[in-house]
mmCIF file of C-alpha atoms and ligand atoms in Angstrom:
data_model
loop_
_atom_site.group_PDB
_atom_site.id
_atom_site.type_symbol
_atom_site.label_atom_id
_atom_site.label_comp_id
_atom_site.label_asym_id
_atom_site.label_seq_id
_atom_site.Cartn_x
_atom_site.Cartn_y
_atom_site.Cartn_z
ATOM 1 C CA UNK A 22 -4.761 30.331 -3.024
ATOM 2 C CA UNK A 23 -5.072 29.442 -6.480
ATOM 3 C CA UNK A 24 -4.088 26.028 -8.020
ATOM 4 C CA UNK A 25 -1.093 26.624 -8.971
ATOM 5 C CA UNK A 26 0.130 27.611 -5.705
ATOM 6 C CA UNK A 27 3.763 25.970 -4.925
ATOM 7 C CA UNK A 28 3.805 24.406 -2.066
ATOM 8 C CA UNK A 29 7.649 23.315 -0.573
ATOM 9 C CA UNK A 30 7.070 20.017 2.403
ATOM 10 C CA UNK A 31 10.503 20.018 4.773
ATOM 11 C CA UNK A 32 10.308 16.621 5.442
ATOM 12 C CA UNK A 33 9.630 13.241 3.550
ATOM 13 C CA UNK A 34 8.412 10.753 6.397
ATOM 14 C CA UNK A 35 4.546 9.525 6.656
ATOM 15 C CA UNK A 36 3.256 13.680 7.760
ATOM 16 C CA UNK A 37 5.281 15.467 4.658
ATOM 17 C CA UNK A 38 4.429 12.454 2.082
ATOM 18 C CA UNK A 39 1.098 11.968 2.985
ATOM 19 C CA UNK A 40 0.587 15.905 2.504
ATOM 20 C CA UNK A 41 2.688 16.324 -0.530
ATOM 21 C CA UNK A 42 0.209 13.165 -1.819
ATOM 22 C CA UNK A 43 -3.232 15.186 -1.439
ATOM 23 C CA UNK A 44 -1.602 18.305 -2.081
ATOM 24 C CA UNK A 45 -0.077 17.368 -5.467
ATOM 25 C CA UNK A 46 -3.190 15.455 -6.178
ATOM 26 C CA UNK A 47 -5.398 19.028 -5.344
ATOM 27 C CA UNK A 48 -3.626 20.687 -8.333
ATOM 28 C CA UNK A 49 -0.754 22.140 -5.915
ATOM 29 C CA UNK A 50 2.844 22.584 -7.480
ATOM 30 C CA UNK A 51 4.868 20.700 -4.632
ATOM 31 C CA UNK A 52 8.428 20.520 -3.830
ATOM 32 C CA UNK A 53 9.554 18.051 -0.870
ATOM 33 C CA UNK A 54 13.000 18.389 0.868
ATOM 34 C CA UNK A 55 14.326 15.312 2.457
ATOM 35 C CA UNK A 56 18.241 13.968 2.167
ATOM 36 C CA UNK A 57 16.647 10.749 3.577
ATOM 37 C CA UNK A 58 13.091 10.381 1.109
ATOM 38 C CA UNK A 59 10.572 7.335 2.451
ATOM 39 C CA UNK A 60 13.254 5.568 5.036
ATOM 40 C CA UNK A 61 15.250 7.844 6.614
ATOM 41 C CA UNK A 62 12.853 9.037 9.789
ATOM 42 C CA UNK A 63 10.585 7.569 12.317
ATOM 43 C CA UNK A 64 8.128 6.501 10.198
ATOM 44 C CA UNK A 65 10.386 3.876 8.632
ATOM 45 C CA UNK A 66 10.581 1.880 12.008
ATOM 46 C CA UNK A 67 7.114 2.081 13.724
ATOM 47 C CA UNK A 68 5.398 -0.904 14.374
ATOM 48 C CA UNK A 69 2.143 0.649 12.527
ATOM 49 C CA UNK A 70 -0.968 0.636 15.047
ATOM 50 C CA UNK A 71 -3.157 2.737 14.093
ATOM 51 C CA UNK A 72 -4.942 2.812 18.288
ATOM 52 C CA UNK A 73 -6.236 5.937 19.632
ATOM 53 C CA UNK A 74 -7.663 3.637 22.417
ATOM 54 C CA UNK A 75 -4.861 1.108 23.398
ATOM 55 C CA UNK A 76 -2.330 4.583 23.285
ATOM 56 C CA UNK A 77 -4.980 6.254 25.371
ATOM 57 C CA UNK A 78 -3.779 7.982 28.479
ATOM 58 C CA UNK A 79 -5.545 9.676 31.102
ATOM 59 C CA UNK A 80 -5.913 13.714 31.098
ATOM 60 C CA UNK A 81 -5.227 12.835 27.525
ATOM 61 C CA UNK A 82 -8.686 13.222 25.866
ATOM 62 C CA UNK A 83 -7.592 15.589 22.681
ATOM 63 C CA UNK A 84 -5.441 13.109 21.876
ATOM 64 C CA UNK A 85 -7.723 10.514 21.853
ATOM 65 C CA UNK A 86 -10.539 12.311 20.051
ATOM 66 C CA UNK A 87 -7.709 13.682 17.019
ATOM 67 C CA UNK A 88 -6.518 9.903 16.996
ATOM 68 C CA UNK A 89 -10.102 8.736 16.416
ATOM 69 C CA UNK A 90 -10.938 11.549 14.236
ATOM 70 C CA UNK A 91 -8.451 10.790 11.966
ATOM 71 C CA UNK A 92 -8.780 6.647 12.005
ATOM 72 C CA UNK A 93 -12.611 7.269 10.387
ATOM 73 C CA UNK A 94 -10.413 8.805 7.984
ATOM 74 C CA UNK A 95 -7.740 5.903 7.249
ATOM 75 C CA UNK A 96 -10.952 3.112 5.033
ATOM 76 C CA UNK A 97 -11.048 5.925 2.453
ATOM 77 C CA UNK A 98 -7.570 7.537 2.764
ATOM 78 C CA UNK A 99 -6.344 3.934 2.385
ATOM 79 C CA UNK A 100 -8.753 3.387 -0.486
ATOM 80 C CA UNK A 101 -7.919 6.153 -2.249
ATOM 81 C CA UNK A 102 -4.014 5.645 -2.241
ATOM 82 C CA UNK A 103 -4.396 1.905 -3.542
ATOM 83 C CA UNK A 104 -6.585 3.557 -6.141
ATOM 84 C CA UNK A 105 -3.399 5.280 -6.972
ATOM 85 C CA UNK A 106 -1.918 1.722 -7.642
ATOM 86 C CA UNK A 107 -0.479 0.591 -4.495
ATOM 87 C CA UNK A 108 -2.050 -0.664 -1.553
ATOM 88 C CA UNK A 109 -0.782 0.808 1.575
ATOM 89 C CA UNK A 110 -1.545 -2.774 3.976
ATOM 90 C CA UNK A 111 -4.347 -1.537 6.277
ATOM 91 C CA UNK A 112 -5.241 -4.160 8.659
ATOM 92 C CA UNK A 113 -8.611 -4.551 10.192
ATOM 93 C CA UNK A 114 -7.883 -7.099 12.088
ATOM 94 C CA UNK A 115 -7.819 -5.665 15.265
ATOM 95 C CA UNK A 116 -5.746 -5.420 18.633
ATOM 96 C CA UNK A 117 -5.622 -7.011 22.084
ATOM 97 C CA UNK A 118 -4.048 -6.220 25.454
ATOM 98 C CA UNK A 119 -2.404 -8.703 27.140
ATOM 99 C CA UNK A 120 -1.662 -8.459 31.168
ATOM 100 C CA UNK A 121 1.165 -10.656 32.422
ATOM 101 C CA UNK A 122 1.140 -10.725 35.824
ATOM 102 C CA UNK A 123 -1.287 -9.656 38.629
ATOM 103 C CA UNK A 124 0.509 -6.347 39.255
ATOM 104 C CA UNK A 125 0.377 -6.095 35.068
ATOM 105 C CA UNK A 126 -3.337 -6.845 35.252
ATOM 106 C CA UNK A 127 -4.280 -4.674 37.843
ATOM 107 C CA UNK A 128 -2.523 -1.745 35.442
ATOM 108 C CA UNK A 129 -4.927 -2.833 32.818
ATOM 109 C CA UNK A 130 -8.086 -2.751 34.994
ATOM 110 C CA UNK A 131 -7.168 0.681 35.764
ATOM 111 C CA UNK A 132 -7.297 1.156 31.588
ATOM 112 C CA UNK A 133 -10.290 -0.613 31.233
ATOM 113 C CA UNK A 134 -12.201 1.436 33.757
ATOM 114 C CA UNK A 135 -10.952 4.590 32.622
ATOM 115 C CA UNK A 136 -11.413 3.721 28.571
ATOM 116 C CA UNK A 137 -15.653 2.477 29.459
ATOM 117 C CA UNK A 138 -16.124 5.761 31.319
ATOM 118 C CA UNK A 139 -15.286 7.391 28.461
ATOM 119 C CA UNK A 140 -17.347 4.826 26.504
ATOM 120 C CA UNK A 141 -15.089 3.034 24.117
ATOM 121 C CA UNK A 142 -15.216 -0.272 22.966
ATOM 122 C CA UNK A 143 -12.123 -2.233 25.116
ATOM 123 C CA UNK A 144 -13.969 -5.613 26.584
ATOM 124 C CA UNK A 145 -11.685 -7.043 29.128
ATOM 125 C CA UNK A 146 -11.611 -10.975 29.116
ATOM 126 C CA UNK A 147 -9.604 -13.759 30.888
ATOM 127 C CA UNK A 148 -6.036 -15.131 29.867
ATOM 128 C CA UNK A 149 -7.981 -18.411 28.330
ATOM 129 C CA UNK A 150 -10.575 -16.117 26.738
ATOM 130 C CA UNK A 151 -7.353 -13.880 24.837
ATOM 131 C CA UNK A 152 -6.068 -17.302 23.729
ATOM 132 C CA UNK A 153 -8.815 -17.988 21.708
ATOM 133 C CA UNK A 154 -8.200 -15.136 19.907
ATOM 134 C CA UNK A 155 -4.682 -15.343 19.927
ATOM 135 C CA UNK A 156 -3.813 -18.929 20.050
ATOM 136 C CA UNK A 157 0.243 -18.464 20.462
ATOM 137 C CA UNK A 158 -0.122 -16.099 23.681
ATOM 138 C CA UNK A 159 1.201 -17.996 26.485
ATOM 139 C CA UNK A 160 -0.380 -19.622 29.466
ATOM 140 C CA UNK A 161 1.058 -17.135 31.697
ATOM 141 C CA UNK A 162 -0.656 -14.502 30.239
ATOM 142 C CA UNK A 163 -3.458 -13.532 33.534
ATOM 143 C CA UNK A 164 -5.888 -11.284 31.493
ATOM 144 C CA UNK A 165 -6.757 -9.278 28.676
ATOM 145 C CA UNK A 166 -8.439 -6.419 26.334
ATOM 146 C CA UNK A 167 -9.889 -6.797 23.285
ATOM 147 C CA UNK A 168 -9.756 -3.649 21.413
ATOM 148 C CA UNK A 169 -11.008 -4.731 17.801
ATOM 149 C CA UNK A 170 -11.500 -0.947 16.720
ATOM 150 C CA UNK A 171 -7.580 -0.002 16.795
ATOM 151 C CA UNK A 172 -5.816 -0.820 13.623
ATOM 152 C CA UNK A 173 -2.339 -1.664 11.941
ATOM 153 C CA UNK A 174 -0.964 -0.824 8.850
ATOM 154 C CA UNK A 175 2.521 -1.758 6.897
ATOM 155 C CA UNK A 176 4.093 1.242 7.813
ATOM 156 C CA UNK A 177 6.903 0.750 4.752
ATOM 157 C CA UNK A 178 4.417 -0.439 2.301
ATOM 158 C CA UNK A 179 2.426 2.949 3.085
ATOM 159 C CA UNK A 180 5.485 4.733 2.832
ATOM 160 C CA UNK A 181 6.254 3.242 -0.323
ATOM 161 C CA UNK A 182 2.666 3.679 -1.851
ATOM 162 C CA UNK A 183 2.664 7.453 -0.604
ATOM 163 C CA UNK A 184 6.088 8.504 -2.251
ATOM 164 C CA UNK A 185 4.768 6.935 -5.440
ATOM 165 C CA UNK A 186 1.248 8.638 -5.900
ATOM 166 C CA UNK A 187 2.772 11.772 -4.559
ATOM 167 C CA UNK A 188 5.548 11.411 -7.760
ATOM 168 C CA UNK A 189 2.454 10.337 -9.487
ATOM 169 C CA UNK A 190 0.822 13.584 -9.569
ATOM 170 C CA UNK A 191 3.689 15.749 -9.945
ATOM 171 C CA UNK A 192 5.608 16.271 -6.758
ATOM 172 C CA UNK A 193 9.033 17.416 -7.040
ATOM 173 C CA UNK A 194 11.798 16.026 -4.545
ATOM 174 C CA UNK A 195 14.858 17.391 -3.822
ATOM 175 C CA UNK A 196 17.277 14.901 -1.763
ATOM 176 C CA UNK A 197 18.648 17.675 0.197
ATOM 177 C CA UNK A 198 19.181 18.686 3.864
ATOM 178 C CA UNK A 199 17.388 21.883 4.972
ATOM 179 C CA UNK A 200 19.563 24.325 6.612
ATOM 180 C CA UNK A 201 16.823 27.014 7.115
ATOM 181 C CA UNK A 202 13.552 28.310 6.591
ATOM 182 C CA UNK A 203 12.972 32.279 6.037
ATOM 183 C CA UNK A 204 9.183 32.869 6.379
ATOM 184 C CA UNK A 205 8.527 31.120 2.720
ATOM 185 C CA UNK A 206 12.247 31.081 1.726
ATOM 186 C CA UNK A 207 13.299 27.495 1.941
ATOM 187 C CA UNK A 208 17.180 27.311 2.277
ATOM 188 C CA UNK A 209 19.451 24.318 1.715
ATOM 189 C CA UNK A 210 23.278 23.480 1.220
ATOM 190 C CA UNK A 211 22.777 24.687 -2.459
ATOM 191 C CA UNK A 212 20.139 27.072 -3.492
ATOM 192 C CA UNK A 213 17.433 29.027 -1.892
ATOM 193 C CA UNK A 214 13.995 28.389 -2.838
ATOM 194 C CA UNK A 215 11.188 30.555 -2.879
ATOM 195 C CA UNK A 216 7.385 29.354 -1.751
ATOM 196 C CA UNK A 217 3.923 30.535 -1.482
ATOM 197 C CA UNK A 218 2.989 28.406 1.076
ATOM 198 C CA UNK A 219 5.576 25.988 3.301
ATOM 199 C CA UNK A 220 4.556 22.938 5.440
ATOM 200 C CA UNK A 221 7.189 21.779 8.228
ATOM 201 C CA UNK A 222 6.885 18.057 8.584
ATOM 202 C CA UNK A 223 10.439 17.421 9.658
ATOM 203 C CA UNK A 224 9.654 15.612 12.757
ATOM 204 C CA UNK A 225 11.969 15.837 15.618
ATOM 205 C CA UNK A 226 14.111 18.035 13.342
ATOM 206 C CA UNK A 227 11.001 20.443 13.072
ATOM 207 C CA UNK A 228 12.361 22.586 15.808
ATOM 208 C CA UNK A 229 16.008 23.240 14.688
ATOM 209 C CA UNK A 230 13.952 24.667 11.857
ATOM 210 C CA UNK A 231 11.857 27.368 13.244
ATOM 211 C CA UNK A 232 12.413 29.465 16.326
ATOM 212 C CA UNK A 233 8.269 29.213 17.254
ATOM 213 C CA UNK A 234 8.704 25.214 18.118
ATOM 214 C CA UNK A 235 11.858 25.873 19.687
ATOM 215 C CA UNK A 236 12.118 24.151 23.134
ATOM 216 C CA UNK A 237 8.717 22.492 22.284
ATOM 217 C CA UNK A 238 9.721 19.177 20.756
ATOM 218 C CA UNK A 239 12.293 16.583 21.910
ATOM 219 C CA UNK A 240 13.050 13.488 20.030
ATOM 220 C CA UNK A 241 12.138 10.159 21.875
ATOM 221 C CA UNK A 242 14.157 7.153 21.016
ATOM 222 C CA UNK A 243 12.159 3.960 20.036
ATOM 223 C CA UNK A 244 13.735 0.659 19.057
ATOM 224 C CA UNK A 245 12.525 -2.354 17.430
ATOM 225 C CA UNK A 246 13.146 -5.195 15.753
ATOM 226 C CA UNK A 247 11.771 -7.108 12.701
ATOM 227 C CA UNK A 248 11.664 -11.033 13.086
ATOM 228 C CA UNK A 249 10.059 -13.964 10.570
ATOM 229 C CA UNK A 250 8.188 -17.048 11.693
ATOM 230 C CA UNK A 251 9.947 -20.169 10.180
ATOM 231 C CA UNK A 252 8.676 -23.510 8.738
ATOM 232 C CA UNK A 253 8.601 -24.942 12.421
ATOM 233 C CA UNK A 254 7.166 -22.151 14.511
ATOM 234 C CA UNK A 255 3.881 -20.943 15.063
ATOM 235 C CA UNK A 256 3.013 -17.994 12.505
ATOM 236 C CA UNK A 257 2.845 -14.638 14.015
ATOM 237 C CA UNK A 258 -0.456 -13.444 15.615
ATOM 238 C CA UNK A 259 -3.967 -12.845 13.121
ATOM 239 C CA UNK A 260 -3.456 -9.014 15.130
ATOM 240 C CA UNK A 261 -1.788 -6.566 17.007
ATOM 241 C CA UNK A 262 -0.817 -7.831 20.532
ATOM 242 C CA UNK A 263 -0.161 -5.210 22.772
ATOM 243 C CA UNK A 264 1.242 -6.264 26.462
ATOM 244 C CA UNK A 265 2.305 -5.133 29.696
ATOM 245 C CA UNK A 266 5.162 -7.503 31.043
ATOM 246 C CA UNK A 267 6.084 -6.788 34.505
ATOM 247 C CA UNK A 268 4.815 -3.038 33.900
ATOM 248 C CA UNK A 269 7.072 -2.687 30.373
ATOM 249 C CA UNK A 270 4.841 -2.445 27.589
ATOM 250 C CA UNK A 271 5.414 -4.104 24.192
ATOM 251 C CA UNK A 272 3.755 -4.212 21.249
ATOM 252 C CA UNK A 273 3.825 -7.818 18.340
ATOM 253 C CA UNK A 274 2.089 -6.523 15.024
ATOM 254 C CA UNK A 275 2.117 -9.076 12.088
ATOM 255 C CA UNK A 276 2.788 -8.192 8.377
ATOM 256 C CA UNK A 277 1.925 -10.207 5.471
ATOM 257 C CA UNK A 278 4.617 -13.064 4.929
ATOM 258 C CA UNK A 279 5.475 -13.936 8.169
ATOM 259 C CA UNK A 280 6.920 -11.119 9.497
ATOM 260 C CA UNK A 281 6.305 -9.622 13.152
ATOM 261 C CA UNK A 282 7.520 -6.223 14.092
ATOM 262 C CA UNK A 283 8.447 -5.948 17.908
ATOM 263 C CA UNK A 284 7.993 -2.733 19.421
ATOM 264 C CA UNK A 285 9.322 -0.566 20.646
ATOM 265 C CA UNK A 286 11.626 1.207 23.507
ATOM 266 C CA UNK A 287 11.273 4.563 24.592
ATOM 267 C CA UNK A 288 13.571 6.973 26.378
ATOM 268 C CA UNK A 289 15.325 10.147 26.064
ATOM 269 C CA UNK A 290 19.283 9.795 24.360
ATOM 270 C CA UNK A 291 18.935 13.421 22.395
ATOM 271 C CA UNK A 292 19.382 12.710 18.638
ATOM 272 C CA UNK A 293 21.004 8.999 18.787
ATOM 273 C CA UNK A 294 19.636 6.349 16.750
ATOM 274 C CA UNK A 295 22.204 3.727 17.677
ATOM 275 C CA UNK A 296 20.198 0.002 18.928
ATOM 276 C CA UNK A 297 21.513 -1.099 21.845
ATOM 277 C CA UNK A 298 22.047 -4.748 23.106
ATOM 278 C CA UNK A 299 19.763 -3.330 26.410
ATOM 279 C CA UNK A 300 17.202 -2.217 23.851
ATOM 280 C CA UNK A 301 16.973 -5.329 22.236
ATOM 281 C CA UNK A 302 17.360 -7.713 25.337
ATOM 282 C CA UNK A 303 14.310 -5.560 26.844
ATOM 283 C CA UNK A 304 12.638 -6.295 23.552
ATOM 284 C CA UNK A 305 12.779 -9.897 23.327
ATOM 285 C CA UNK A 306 12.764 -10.844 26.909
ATOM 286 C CA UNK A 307 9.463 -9.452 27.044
ATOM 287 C CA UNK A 308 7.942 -10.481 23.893
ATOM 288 C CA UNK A 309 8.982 -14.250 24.904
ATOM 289 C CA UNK A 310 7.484 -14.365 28.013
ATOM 290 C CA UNK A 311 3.869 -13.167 26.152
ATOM 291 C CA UNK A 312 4.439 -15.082 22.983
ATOM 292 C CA UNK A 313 6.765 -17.522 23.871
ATOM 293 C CA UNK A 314 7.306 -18.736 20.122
ATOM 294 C CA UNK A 315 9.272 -15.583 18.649
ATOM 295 C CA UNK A 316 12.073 -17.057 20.394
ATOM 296 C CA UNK A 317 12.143 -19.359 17.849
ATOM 297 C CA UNK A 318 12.005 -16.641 14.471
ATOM 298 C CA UNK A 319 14.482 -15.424 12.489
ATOM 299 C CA UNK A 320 15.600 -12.127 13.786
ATOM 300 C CA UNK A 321 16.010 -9.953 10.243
ATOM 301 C CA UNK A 322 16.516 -6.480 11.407
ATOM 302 C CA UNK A 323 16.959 -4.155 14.641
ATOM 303 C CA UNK A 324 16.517 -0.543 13.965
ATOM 304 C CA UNK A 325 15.982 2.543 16.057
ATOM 305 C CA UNK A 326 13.537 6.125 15.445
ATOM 306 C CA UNK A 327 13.402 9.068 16.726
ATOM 307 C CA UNK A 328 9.183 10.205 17.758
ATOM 308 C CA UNK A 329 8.225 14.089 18.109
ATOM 309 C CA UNK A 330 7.366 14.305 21.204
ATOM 310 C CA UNK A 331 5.970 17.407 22.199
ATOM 311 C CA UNK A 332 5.043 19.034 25.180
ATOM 312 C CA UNK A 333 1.433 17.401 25.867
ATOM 313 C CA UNK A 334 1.525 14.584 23.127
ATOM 314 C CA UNK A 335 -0.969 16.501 20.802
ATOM 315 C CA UNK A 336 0.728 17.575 18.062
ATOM 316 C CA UNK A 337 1.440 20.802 16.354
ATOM 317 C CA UNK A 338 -0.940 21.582 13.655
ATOM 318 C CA UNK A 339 -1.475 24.912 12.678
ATOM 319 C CA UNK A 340 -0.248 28.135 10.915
ATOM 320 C CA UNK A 341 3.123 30.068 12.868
ATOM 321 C CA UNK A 342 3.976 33.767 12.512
ATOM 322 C CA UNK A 343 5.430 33.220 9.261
ATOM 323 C CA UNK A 344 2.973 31.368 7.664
ATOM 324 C CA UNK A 345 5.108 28.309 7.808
ATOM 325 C CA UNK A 346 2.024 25.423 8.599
ATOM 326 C CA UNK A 347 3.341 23.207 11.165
ATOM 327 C CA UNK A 348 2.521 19.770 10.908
ATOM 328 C CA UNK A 349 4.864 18.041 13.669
ATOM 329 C CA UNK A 350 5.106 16.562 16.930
ATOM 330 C CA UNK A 351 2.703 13.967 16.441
ATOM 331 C CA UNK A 352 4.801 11.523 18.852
ATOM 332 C CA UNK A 353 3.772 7.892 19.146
ATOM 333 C CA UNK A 354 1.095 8.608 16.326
ATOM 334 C CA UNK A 355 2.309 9.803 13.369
ATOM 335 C CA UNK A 356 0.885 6.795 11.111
ATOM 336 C CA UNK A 357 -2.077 7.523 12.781
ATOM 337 C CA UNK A 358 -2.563 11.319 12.384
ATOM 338 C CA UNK A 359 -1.241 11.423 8.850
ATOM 339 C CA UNK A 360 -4.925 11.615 6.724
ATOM 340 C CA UNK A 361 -6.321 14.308 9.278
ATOM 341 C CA UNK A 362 -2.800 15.945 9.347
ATOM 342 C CA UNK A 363 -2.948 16.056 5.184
ATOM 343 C CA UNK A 364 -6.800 17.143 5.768
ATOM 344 C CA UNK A 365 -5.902 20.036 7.994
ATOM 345 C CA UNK A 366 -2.762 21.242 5.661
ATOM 346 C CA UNK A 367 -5.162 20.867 2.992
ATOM 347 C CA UNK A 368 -7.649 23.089 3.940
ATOM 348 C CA UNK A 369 -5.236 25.511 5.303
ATOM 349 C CA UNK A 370 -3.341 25.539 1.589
ATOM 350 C CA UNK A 371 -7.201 26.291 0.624
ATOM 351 C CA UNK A 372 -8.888 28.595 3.095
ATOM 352 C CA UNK A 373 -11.523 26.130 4.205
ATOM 353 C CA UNK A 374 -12.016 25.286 7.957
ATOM 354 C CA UNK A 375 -9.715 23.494 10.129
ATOM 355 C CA UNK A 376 -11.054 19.721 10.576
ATOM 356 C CA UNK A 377 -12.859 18.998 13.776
ATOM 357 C CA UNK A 378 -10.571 18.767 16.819
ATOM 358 C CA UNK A 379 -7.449 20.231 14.927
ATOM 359 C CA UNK A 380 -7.757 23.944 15.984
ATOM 360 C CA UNK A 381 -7.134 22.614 19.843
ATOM 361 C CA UNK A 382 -3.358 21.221 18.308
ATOM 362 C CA UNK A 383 -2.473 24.602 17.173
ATOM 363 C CA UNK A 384 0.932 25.568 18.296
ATOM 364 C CA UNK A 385 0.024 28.671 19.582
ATOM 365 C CA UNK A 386 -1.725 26.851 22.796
ATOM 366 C CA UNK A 387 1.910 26.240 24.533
ATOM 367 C CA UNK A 388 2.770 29.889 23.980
ATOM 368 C CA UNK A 389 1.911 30.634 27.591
ATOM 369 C CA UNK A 390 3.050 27.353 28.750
ATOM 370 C CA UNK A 391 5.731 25.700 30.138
ATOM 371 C CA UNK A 392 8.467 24.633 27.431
ATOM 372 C CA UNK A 393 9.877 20.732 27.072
HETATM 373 N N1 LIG B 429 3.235 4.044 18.052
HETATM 374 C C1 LIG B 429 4.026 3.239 18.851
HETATM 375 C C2 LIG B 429 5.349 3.764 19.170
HETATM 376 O O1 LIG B 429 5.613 4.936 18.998
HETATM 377 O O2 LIG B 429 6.165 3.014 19.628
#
């Protein structure tokens, strides 16, 4: 495709901006469709790790090896957009696991043992030995993981940083809904709009939106809830602090300022992004037991997002039928996979390879598999 291919991006969370960004910037003529720009999807509300390992699950290998492929990615991806004259918050501070109880420690050894088989870097240490890294974890706390290769970044401060380098160089966006997509026709309440090349970064919505992901994404509901350290209170933790609290994980990841961001819930409820008092009493309860001072913060927001979750937590990456380039389903690690998401769009819009490990995320794997 030439440069002055247009390129239309359904969707204007972390995936579409972060695509429109290096697309615009690669001499593409983009167009982004989102009624809600920057804050209206999932992206908005996560807590920001950036933690192939701590997300780690077993049987889930892909997933780990995209997540890591695309955090060697995030120094220069993150260097590059504050070269575009705002920095996107990437912190290298690191991330520990905290156990609560025996039952919550014996979960973690389990973790441990499975994460130095596969030779990553997770060093479990005593409660005492966590505390000197993290000085407000309480004494309860039985054991630990530190995991100083998973990051955090300001997931609204990226946001905010994408959406301006991607108006920067030249992307259009239109503040309207999609109501279809017709191989490169790109339909909304208004006018229909006619592409060369179309990337589907709607998130959960991605499937309303194209009959190949139908049945293979379903949003899952995640709640959390921002909160300030005061004059009199400890300040939040130098890290993330992940935690299992009588087998419910949380997650505690600072931003500059003060602020903590307490994450998150997760359950099915279809497409409902209401918080609920259970939601939030989950929340706190378990953060307070772990980090006992929180109880203490000003509590500034509670807000809910809807993940992709697809049908074996890798997500969808890859060219459809039509020609319409997937780039959805990324689940709890969106913020994650957004610069090898933009990579792999990238050199799809240009006929170059597929980055390493992306070619295994192509939709077409579930077509002989069972549907969500
Ligand atoms: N990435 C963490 C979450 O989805 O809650």
């Amino acid at each position: 495709m030439t440069d002055t291919t247009t390129v239309a991006i359904v969707g204007a969370g972390v995936i579409g901006l972060a695509v429109a960004w290096r697309a615009a910037a690669a001499g593409y003529q983009v167009t982004v469709f989102d009624p809600r720009p920057v804050r209206g999807g999932a992206s908005w509300v996560a807590g920001g790790m950036l933690a192939p390992v701590t997300e780690a699950w077993p049987g889930e290998e892909d997933v780990l090896e995209l997540g890591e492929q695309s955090l060697r990615r995030w120094p220069s991806f993150a260097a590059d957009l504050a070269a575009e004259g705002m920095d996107p918050g990437l912190s290298t501070a690191g991330t520990v696991v905290a156990a609560f109880d025996s039952a919550d420690a014996g979960q973690l050894d389990i973790l441990a043992g499975y994460l130095h088989r596969l030779g990553r870097q997770a060093s479990p240490v005593s409660g005492r030995q966590l505390r000197k890294t993290e000085p407000g974890l309480a004494g309860a706390v039985r054991s630990g993981l530190l995991v100083p290769g998973d990051l955090a970044v300001d997931n609204r401060a990226l946001l905010r940083a994408l959406h301006a380098a991607a108006r920067r160089r030249g992307a259009r966006f239109v503040a309207e809904r999609v109501r279809g997509l017709d191989h490169r026709t790109v339909r909304t309440e208004t006018a229909e709009h006619r592409f060369r090349a179309v990337v589907l970064a709607a998130g959960a919505w991605s499937a309303r939106l194209h009959p190949e992901l139908a049945g293979l994404l379903r949003p899952l509901k995640g709640e959390i809830l921002r909160l300030r350290a005061r004059r009199t209170t400890l300040p939040p933790p130098s890290g993330t602090i992940r935690a299992l609290v009588e087998g419910r994980p949380i997650y505690l990841v600072p931003r500059a300022g003060g602020e903590l961001v307490l994450g998150a819930t997760q359950y099915e409820a279809g497409f409902d992004e209401t918080v609920t008092a259970s939601g939030v009493r989950e929340l706190l309860e378990g953060a307070e037991r772990v980090f006992p001072s929180v109880a203490e913060y000003e509590l500034t927001e509670a807000k809910a997002g809807l993940r992709a979750g697809s049908a074996d937590n890798l997500p969808y990456l890859g060219v459809l039928g039509d020609g319409v380039f997937a780039a959805t389903g990324h689940h709890r690690n969106g913020l994650l996979l957004a610069p090898v998401t933009a990579d792999a769009a990238l050199a799809w819009l240009a006929g170059a390879p597929t980055p390493p490990g992306v070619s295994r995320a192509h939709p077409g794997r579930m077509r002989s598999e069972e549907r969500v």
